[in-house]
Coordinates of C-alpha atoms and ligand atoms in Angstrom, one line a residue:
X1 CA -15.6 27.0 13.4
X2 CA -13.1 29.3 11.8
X3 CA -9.2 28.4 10.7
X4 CA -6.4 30.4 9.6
X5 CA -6.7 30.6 6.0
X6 CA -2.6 30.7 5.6
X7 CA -3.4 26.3 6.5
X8 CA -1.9 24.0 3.2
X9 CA -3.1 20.7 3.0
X10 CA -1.5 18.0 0.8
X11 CA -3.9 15.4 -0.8
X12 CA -2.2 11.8 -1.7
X13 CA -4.6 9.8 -4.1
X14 CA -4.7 7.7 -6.6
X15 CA -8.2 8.5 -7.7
X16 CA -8.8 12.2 -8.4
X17 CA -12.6 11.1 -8.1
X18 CA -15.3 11.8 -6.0
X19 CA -14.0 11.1 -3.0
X20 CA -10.9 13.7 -3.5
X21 CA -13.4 16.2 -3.9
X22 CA -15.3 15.5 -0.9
X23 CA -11.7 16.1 0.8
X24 CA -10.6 19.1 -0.9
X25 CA -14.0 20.9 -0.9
X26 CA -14.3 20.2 2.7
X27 CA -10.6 21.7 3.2
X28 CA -11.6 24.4 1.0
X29 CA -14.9 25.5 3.3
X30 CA -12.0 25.6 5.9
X31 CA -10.1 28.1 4.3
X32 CA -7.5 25.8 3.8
X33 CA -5.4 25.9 0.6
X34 CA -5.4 22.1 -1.0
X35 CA -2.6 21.1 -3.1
X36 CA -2.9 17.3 -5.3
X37 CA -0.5 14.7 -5.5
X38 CA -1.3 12.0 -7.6
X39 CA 0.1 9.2 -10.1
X40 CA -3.1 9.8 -12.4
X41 CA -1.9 12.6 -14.9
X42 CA -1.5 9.8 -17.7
X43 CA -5.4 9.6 -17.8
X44 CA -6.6 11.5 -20.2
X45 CA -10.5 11.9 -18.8
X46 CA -8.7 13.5 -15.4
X47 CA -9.6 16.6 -15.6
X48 CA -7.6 17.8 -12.4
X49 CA -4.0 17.5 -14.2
X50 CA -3.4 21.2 -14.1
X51 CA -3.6 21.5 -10.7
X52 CA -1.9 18.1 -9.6
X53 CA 1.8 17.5 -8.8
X54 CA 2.3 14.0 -11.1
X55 CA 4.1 11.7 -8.8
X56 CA 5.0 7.9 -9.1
X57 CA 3.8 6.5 -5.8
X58 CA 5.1 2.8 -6.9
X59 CA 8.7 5.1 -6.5
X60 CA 8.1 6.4 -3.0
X61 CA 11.6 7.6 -2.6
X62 CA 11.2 9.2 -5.6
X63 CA 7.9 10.6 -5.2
X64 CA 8.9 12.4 -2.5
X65 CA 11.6 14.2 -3.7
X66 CA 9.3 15.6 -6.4
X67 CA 6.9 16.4 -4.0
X68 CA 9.6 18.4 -2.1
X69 CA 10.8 19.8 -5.0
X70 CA 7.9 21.2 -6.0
X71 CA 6.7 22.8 -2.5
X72 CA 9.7 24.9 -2.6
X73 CA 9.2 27.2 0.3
X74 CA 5.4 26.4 0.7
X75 CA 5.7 23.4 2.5
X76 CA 2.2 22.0 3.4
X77 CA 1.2 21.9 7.3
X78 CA -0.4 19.2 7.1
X79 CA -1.3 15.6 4.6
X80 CA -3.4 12.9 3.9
X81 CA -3.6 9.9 1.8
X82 CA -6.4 8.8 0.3
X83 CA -6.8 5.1 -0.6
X84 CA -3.6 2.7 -0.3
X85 CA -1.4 3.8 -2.7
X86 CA -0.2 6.7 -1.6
X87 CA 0.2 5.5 2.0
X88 CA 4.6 4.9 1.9
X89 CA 4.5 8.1 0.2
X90 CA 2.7 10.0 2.5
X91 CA 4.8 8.4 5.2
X92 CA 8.3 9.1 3.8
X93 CA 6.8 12.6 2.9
X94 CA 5.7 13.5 6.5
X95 CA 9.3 12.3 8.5
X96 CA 11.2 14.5 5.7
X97 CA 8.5 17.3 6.8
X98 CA 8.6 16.6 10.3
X99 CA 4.7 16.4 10.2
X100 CA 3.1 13.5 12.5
X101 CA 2.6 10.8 10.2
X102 CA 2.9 6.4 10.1
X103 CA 6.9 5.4 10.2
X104 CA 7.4 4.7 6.9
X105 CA 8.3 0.9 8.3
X106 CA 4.5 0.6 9.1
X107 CA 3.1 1.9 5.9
X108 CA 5.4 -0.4 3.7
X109 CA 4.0 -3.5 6.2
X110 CA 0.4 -2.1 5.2
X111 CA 1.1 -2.0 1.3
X112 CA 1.2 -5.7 1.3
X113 CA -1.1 -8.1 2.2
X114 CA 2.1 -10.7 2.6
X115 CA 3.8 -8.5 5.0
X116 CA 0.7 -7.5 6.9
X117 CA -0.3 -11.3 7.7
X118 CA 3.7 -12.3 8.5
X119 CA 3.6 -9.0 11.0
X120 CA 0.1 -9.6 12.5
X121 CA 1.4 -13.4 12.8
X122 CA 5.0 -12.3 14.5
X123 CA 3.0 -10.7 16.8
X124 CA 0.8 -13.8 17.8
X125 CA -2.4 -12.1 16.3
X126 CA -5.2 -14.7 15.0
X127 CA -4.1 -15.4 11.3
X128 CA -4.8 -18.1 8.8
X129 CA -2.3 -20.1 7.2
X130 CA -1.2 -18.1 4.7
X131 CA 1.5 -18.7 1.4
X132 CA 2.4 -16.4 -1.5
X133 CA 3.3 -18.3 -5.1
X134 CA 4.9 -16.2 -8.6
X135 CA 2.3 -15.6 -10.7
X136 CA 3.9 -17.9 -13.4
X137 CA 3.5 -20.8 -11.2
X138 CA 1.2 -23.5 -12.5
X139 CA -2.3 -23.0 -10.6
X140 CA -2.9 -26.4 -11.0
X141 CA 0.4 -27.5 -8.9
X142 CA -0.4 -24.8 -6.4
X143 CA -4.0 -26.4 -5.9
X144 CA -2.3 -29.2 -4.6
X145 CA -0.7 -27.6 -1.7
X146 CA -3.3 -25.2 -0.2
X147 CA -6.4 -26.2 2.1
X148 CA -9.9 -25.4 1.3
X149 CA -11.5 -23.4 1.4
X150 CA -9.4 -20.7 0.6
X151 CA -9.4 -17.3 -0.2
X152 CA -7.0 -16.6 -3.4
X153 CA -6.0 -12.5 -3.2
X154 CA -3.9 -10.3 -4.9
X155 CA -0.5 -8.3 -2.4
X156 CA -1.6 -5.2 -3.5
X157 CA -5.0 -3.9 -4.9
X158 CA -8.1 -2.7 -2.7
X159 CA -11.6 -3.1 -2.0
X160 CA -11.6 -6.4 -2.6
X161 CA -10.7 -6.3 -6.5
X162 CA -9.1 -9.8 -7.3
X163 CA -10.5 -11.5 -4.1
X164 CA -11.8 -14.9 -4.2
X165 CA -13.3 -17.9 -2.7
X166 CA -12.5 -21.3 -3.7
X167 CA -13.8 -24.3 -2.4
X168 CA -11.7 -27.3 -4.0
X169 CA -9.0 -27.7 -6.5
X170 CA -10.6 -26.9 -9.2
X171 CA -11.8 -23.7 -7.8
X172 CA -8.9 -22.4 -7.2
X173 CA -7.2 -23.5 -10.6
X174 CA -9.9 -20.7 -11.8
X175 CA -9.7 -18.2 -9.1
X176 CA -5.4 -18.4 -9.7
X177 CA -6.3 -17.8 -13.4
X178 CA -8.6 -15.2 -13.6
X179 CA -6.3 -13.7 -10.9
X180 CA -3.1 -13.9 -12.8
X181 CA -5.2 -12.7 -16.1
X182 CA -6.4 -9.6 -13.8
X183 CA -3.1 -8.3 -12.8
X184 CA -1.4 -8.9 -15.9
X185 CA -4.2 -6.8 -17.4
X186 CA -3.0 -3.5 -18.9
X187 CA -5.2 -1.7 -16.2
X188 CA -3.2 -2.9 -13.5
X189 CA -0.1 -3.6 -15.6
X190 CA -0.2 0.2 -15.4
X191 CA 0.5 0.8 -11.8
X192 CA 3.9 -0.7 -11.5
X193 CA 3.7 -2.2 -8.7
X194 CA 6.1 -4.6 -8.1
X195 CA 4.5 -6.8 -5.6
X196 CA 1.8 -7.6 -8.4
X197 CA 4.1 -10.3 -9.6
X198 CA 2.5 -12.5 -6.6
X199 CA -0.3 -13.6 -5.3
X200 CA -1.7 -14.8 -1.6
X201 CA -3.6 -17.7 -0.4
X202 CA -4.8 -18.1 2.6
X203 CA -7.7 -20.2 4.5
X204 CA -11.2 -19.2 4.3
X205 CA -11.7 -17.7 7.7
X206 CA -15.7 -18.3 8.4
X207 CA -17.6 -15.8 11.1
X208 CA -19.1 -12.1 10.9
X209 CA -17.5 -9.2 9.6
X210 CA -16.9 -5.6 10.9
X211 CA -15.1 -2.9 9.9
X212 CA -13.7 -0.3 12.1
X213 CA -12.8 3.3 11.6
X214 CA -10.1 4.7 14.0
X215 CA -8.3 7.9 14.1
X216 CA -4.7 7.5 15.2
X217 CA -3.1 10.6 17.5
X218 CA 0.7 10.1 18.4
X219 CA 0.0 6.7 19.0
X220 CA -3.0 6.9 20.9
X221 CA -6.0 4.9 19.1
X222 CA -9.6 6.2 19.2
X223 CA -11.9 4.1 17.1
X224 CA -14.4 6.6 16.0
X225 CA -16.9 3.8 14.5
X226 CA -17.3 0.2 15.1
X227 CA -19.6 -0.7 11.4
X228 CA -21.2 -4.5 11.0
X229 CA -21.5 -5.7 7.6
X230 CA -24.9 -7.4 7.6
X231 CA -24.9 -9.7 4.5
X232 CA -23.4 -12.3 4.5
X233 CA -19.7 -12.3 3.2
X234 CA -19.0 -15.6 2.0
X235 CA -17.4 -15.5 -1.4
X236 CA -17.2 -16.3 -3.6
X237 CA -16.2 -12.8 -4.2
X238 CA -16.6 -9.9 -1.8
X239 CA -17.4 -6.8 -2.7
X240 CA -18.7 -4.3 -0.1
X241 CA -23.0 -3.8 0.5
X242 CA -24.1 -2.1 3.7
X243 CA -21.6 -0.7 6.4
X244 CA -24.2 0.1 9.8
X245 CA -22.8 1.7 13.0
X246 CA -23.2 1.5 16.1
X247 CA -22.5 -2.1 15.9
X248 CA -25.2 -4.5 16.9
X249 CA -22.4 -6.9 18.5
X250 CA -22.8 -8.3 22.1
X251 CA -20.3 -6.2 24.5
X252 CA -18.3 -8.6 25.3
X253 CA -17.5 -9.4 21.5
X254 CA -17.0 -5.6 21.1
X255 CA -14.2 -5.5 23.7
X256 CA -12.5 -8.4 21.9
X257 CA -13.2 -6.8 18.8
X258 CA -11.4 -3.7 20.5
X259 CA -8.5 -5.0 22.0
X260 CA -7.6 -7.1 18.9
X261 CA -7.7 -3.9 17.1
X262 CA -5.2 -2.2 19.6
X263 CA -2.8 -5.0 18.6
X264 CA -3.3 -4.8 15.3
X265 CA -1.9 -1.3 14.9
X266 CA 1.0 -1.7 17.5
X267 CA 1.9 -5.0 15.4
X268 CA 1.7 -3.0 12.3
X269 CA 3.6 0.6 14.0
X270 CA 1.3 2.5 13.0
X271 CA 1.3 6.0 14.9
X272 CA -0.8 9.0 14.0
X273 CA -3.6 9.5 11.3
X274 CA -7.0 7.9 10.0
X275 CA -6.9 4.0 10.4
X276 CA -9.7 1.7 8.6
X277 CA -9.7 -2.0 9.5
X278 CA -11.7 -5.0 8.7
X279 CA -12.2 -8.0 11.0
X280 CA -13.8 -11.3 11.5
X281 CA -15.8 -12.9 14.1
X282 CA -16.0 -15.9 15.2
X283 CA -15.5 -18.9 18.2
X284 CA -12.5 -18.8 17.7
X285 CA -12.1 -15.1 18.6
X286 CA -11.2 -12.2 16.2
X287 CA -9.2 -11.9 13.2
X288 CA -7.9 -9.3 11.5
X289 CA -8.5 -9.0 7.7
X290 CA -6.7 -6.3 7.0
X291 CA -5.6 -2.5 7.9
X292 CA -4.8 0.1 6.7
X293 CA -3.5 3.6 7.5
X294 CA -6.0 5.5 5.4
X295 CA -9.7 6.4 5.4
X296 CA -12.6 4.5 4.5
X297 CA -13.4 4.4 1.1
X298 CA -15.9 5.9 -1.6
X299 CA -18.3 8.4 -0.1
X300 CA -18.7 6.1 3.0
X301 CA -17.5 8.7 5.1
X302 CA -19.7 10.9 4.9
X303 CA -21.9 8.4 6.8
X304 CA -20.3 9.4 10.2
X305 CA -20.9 12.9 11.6
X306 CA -19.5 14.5 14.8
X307 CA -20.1 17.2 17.5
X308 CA -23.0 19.9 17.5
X309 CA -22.0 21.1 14.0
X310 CA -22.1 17.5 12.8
X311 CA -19.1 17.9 10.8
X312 CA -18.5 14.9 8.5
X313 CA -15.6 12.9 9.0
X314 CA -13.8 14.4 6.3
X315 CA -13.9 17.2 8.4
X316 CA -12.4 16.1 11.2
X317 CA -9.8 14.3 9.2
X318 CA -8.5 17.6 7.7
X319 CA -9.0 19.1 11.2
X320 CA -6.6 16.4 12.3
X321 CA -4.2 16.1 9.5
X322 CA -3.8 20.6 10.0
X323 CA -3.5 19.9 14.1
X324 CA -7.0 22.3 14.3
X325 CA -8.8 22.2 17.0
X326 CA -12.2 19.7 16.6
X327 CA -10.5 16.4 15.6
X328 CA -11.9 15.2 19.3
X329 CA -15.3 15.8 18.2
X330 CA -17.6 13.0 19.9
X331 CA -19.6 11.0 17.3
X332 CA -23.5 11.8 17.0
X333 CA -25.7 8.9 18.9
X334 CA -28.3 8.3 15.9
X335 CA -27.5 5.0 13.7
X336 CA -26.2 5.5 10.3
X337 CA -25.4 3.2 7.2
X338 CA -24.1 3.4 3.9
X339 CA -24.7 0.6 1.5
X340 CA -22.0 0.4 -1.2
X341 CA -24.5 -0.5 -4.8
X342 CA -22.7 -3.4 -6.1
X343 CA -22.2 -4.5 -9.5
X344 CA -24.4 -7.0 -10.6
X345 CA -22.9 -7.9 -14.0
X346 CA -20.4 -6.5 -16.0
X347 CA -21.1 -4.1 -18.3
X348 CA -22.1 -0.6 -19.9
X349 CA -24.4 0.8 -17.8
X350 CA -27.4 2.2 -19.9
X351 CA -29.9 3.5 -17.3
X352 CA -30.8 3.9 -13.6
X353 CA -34.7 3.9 -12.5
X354 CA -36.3 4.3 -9.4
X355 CA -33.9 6.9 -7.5
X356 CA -36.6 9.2 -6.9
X357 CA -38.3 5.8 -5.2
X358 CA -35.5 5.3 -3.2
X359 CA -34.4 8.6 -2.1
X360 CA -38.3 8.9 -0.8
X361 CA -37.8 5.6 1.7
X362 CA -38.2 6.4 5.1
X363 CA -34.9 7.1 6.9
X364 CA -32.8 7.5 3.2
X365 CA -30.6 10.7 3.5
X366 CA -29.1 10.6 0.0
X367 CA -28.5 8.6 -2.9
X368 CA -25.3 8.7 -4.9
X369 CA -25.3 7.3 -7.8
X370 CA -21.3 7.5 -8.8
X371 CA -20.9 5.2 -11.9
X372 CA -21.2 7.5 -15.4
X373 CA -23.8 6.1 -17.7
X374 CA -22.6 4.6 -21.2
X375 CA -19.7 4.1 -19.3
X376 CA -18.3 0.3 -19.0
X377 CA -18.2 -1.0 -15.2
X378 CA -16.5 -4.3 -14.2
X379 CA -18.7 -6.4 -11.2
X380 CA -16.3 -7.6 -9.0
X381 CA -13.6 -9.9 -8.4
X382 CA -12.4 -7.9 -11.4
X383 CA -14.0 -4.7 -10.6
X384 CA -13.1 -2.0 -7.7
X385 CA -15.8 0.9 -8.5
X386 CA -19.8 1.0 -6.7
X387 CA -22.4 2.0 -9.0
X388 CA -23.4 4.7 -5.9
X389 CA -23.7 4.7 -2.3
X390 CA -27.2 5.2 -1.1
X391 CA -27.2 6.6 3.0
X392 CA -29.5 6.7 5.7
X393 CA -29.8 7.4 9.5
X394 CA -32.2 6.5 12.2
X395 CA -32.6 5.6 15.8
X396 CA -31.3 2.2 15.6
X397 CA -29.5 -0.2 13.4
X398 CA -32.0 -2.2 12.4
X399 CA -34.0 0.4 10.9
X400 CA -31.3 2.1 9.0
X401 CA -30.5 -1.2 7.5
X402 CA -34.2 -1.9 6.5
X403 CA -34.5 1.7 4.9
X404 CA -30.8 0.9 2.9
X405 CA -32.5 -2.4 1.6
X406 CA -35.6 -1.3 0.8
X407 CA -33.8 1.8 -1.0
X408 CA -31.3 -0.4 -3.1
X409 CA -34.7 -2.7 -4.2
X410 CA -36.7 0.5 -5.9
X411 CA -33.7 0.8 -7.8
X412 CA -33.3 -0.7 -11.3
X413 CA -29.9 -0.6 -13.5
X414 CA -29.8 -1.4 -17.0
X415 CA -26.4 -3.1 -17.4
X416 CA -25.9 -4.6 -21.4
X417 CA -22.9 -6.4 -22.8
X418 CA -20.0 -4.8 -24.5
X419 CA -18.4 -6.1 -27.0
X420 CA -14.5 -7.3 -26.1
X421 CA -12.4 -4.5 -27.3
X422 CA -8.8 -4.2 -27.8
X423 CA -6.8 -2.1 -25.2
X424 CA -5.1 0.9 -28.1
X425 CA -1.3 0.2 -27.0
X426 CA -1.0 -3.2 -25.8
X427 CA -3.5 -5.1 -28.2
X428 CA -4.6 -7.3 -25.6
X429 CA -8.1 -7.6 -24.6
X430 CA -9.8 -6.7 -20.9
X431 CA -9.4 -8.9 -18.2
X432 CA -12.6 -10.5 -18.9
X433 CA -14.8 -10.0 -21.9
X434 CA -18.2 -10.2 -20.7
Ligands
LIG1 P1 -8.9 -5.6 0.0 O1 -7.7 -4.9 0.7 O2 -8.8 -5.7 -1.4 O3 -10.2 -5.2 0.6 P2 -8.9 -8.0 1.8 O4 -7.7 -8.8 2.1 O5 -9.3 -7.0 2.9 O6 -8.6 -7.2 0.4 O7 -10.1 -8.9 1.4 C1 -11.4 -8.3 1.0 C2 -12.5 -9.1 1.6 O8 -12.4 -10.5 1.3 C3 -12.5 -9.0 3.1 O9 -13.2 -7.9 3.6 C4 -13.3 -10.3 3.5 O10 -14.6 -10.2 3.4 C5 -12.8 -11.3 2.4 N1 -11.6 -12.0 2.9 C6 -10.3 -11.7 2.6 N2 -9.5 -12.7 3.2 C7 -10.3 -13.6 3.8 C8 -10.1 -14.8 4.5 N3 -8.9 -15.3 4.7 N4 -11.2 -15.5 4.9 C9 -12.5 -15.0 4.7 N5 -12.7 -13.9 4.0 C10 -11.7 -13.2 3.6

């Protein structure tokens, strides 16, 4: 499939990493001419500055009138925002374009994890009981008014960076206070975000988890994969593993699962572009976690492929974003999975054996292995980054599961303490000194 090379696309990301690539290079097979925006100029190991507008995207309003500022008479046909920061931006950016884009109402709701449970709750959506508390507030006074188990979260970050599980009051007392010491880190101190002055607490909501990757057209959901998350996700922290599609739920759960999604983006407004939702499962019904108005993280998206070409979803992302034709693409019928290689410990990671094992497994399409040796890498609740995504596709589920997990075990990562170093402007030391 050929497009008209005159086609500018506008990438909105926080991360100029590897999944910005992915994005741009896929535009760039296109013929498509990619321009950056992005809030990560101040880093000094980007390497992409040159070529990237700097905008604040914690000062939508003002992030936008750089961005048109700087387009001058080359105004981009079409835009996408990677990860949640950039989602208001890219909002405001698209009505001032006229572009089809989220109402900028929707993608404010979505940048807050408050909002997003006081919307989903207006509109009579399954939610737990949820409160928000300053981050000054004494941890140990709030432990008295919550339920457990709870989940203790921050408003703002993603991929489950500053989520987790507590059980009873004392729990929480050290879930609040790693979580305060986390956002008042100079790391996130950095992004300016205003609602990281809070945090959430909610109940522990028990059952299965499934994430769902939708493409929003004027309103008009199609939900291009339903993924199950086969390990268990029960805190007390929870970062991603494996992602498998097509689900192995019973139909009658997946048409729950689907009409509850419906509502979720109507309660939320959402309108046109790529939607990724998580969900819960259980007697009760469905829950929504959270959604939001973006794609799915990392390199997961390659994991989904579409129409005889198999384009990858990035592909029909930019395809959609540009109003080409091939967005409708129907999704190949193999099974396919991604399995996200946590953290196990925090530290600088030395070495990596085995991926020639695990790229030889039966079923094992490619192994990524994302994390840069000597570098330091924070296991989660404080950390955000995978060491690598390992894929694989087969004829069902089950397989492509067994062939991630038997991957991830021929794989060995030499992880070794650093010691506690002092951040250069702030003197203050990381989060958590492992
Ligand atoms: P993020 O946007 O950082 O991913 P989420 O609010 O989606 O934050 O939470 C991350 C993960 O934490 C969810 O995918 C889920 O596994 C778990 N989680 C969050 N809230 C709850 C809850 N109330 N009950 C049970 N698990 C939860």
């Amino acid at each position: 499939m050929s497009a008209r090379p005159s086609r500018r696309l506008l990438l909105l990301a926080s991360k100029l990493g590897y999944q910005t690539r992915r994005f741009a290079e896929t535009a760039r097979g296109l013929g498509v001419e990619v321009i950056f925006g992005t809030d990560r100029c101040h880093r000094l190991d980007d390497p992409w500055c040159d070529a990237a507008l700097p905008v604040p995207f914690e000062r939508p309003a003002e992030a936008v009138a750089r961005l048109l500022e700087a387009f001058n008479v080359q105004r981009p046909d079409g835009l996408l925002a990677l990860g949640d920061r950039p989602v208001l931006t890219a909002a405001l950016l698209a009505e001032r374009l006229g572009l089809p884009g989220n109402p900028p109402a929707a993608a404010e709701i979505c940048r807050s994890k408050l909002r997003q449970r006081e919307a989903l709750r207006a509109a009579g959506l399954r939610v737990p009981e949820f409160a928000s508390f300053p981050l000054e507030q004494d941890a140990t006074v709030i432990s008295r008014l919550v339920r457990y188990p709870c989940v203790v979260k921050p408003l703002v970050l993603a991929a489950s960076q500053g989520v987790m599980r507590a059980n009873d009051p004392e729990e929480f007392v050290t879930a609040a206070r790693r979580l305060q010491r986390l956002l008042e880190s100079p790391e996130i101190a950095v992004l300016r975000e205003p609602e990281s002055r809070y945090l959430l607490v909610e109940d522990y909501i028990p059952g299965r988890e499934v994430a769902v990757e939708g493409l929003l057209s004027a309103g008009r959901l199609r939900v291009l994969a339903i993924f199950d998350k086969p390990d268990p996700m029960e805190g007390p922290y929870f970062e991603e593993t494996i992602y498998v599609t097509p689900t192995r739920l019973p139909e009658h759960a997946q048409q729950a699962l689907l009409d509850c999604c419906e509502r979720t983006v109507r309660a939320l407004g959402l309108f046109h572009g790529p939607l990724h939702a998580e969900f819960r499962i259980n007697d009760s019904g469905v829950w929504p976690i959270e959604a939001a108005p973006r794609p799915i993280g990392g390199l997961c998206a390659r994991t989904l492929r579409f129409g005889p070409e198999r384009i990858y979803l990035e592909e029909l992302l930019v395809r959609h974003a540009l109003g080409l034709p091939g967005s409708e693409l129907p999704r190949e019928s193999d099974a396919a999975g991604v399995m996200m290689i946590p953290v196990p410990r925090s530290g600088l990671l030395e070495n990596v054996d085995g991926e020639q094992a695990a790229r030889a497994v039966a079923g094992v399409e490619d192994l990524q292995i994302t994390a840069r040796l000597h570098d330091y890498i924070a296991a989660w609740p404080e950390g955000s980054s995978y060491l690598g995504f390992i894929f694989a596709r087969g004829a069902r589920p089950e397989l492509v599961e067994a062939a991630l997990r038997e991957a991830h075990a021929r794989l060995q990562f030499r992880i070794v303490p650093r010691l506690p170093v002092e951040h250069p402007a702030s003197g203050r030391l990381p989060a958590r000194a492992e």
